[in-house]
XYZ file of C-alpha atoms in Angstrom:
255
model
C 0.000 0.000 0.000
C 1.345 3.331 -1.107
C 1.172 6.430 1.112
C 0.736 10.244 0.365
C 3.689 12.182 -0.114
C 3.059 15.712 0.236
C 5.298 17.677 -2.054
C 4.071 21.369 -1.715
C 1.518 23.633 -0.668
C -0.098 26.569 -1.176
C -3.397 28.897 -0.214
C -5.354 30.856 -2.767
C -9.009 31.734 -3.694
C -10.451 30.081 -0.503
C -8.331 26.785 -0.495
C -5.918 25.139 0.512
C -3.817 23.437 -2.872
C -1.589 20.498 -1.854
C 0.588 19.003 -4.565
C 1.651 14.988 -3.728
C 2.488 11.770 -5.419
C 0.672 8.460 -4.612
C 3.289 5.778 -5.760
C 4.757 8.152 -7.726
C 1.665 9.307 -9.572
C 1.330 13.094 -9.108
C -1.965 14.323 -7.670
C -3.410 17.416 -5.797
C -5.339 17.977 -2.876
C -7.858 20.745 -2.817
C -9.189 21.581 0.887
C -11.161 24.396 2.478
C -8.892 27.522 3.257
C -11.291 27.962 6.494
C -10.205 24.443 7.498
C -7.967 22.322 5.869
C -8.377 19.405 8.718
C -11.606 19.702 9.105
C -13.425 16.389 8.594
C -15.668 16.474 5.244
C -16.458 14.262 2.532
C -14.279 13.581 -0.306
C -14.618 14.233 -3.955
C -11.973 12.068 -7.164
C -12.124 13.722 -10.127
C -10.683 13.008 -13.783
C -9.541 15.654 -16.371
C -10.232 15.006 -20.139
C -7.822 14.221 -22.223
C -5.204 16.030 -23.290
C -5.463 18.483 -19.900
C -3.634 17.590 -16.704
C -4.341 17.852 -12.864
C -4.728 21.298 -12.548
C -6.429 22.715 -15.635
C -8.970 25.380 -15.433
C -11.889 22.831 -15.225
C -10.097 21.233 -12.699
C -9.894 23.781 -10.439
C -12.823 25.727 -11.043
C -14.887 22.611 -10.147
C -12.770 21.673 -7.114
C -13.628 25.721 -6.276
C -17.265 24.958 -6.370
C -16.957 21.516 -4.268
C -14.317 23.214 -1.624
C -15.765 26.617 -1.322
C -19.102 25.952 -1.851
C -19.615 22.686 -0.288
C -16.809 22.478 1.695
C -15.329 19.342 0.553
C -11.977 17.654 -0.279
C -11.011 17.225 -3.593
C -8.485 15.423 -5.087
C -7.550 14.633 -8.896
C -4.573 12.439 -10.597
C -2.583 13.312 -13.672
C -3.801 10.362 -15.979
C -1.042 8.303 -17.436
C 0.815 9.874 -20.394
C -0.583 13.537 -19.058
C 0.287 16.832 -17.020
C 3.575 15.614 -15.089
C 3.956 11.513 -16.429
C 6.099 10.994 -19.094
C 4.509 9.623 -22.403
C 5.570 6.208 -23.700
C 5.853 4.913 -27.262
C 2.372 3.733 -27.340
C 1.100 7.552 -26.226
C 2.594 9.002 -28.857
C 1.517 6.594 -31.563
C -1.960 6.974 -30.094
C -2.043 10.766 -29.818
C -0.497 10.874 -33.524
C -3.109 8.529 -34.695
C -5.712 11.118 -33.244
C -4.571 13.983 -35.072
C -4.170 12.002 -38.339
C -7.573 11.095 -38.134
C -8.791 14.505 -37.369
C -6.857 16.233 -40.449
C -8.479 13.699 -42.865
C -11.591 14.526 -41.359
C -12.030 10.788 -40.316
C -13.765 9.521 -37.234
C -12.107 9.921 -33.744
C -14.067 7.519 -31.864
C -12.114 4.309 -32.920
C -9.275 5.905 -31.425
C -10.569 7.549 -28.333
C -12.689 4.580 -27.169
C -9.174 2.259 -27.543
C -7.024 4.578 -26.109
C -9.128 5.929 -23.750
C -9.435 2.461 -22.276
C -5.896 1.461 -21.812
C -5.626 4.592 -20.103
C -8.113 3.331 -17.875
C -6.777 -0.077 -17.459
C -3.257 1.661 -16.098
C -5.320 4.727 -13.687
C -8.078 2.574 -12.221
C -5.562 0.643 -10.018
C -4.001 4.068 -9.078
C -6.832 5.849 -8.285
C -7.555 2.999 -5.842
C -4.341 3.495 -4.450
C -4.757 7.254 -4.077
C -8.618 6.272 -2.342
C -6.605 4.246 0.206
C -3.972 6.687 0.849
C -6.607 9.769 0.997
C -8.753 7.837 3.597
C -5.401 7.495 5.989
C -5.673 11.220 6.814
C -7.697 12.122 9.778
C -9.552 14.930 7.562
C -11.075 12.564 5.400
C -10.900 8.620 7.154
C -12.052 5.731 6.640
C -15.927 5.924 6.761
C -17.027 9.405 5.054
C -18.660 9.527 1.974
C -16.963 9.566 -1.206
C -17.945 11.274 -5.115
C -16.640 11.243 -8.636
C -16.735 13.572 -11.168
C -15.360 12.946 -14.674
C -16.446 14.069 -18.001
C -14.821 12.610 -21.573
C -12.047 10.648 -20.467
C -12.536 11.426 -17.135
C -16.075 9.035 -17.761
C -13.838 6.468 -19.393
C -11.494 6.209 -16.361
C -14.515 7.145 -14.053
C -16.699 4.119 -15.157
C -14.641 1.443 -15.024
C -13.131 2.527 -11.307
C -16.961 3.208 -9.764
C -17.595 0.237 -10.863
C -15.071 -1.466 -9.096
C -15.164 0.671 -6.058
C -17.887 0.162 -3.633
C -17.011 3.257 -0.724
C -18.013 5.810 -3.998
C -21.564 7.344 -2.873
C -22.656 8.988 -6.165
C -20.979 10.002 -9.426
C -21.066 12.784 -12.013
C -20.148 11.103 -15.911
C -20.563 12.083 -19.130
C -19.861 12.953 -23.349
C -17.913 9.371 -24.241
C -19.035 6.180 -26.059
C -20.680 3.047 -24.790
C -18.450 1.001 -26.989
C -15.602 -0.652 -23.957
C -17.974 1.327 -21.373
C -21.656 0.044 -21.186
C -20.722 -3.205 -19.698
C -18.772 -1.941 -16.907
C -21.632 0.508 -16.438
C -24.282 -2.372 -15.436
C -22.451 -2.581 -12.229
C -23.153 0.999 -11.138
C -25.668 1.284 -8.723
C -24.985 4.202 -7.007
C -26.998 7.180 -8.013
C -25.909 8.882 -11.754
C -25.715 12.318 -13.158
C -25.153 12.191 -16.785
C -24.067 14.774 -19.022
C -24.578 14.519 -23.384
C -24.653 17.637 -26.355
C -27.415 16.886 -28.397
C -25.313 18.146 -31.307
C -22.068 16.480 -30.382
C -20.086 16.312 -34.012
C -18.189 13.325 -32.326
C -20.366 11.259 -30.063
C -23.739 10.263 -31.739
C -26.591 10.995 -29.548
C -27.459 7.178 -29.863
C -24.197 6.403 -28.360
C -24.929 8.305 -25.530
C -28.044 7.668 -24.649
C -26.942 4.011 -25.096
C -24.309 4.353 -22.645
C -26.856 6.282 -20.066
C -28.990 3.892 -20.301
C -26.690 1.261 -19.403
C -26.356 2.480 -15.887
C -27.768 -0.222 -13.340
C -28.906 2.792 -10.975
C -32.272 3.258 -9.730
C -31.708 7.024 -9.561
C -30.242 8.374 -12.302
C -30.785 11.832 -14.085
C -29.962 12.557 -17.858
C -28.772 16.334 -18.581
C -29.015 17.347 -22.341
C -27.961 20.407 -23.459
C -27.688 21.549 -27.518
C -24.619 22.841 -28.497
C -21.495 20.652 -30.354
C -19.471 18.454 -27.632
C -16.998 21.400 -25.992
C -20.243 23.596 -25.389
C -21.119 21.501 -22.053
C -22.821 24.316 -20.403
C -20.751 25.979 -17.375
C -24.215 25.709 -15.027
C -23.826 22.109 -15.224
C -20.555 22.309 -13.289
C -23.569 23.942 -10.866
C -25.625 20.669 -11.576
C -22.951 18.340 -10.690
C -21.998 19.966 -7.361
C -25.214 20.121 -6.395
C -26.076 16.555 -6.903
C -23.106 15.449 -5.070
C -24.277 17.401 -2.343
C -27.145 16.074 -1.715
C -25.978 12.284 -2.156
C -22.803 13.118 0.010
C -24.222 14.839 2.582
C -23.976 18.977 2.666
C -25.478 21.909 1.871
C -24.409 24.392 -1.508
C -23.767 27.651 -0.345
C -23.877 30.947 -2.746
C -20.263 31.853 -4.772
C -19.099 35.041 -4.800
């Protein structure tokens, strides 16, 4: 079992940032600025691909989980992003991507494939972070515990809730069904889903076909028009809300 090495730390816009590695896997903490110690529940999330830990989506959600809910947050660079080295088979995959995209082919082929290797290597190590986060005394052994990923942050998300019974409710959405749906039946936990009805990538078949999969008895569908990077911003609102509720606080007003 790996522990949490704590490699800096910092204080802005009402929390508490702390930068550590889980096996060597860089992560970051996000805590309330109020109190850092203070015992709450805890929040995973994913980025999307081709972001990293701390991107703007990142932390602006962690901002409305911290501040406004005043819970822990933490998030992993995926493998091949933010801090982790790419290997051979990154590169070729990423390459492939682009190629695809100049000839104006299809990128699902080679999102769903890569996606999931990805989440065959950061399933195990967001375990391991789980464990590691649930040894300090602000968040232990027993409190409740969300996700939140979107794109590739579903692919790793789906495959890990549905392997990890202390989650309490998760936030997924915008990928295919295609290495997804079966792992979905074994979610039980309560849902929020997220698809663009005009999504030039994902075909809103495919994503009603992977909500649908979901073994949950509560589970909420959120469709918005608009192409697949106009996601509304008030869903971020949506999501933190709903985790709320299933985790156990109250959302108070940002500034």
């Amino acid at each position: 079992m790996h522990s949490l090495q704590v490699t800096s730390e910092s204080s802005s816009n009402g929390m508490v940032e702390r930068d550590f590695t889980v096996g060597g896997v860089p992560g970051v903490l996000w805590s309330p600025a109020s109190d850092p110690a203070g015992r709450a529940p805890l929040v995973l999330m994913a980025h999307g691909g081709g972001t990293h830990r701390k991107h703007p989506s990142m932390s602006g959600r962690a901002r409305l989980l911290v501040a406004g809910c005043g819970f822990h947050v933490a998030v992993l660079d995926a493998p091949g992003h933010g801090d982790r080295p790419r290997t051979a088979h990154d590169e070729a995959e990423v390459a492939a991507l682009f190629a695809a995209r100049a000839a104006g082919e299809p990128e699902g082929p080679i999102v769903v494939r890569y996606n999931d290797h990805l989440a065959e290597l950061a399933v195990p190590e967001y375990r391991a972070m789980l464990d590691a986060l649930q040894e300090l005394p602000e968040i232990g052994p027993d409190g409740p515990v969300g996700f939140w990923g979107i794109n590739m942050g579903t692919a790793i998300g789906i495959p890990f809730v549905a392997v990890e019974p202390r989650i309490t409710a998760a936030v997924f959405g915008q990928h295919w069904p295609d290495a997804l749906a079966e792992k979905a039946k074994q979610i039980t936990v309560p849902v929020e889903f997220d698809l663009q009805w005009d999504d030039e990538h994902i075909p809103r078949e495919a994503g009603l076909a992977l909500f649908d999969a979901f073994a949950s008895k509560e589970k909420s569908l959120h469709v918005n028009s608009g192409r697949h990077k106009e996601l509304p911003r008030f869903e971020a609102d949506s999501a933190a809300r709903f985790l709320a509720r299933h985790l156990g606080r109250t959302v108070t007003a940002q500034a």
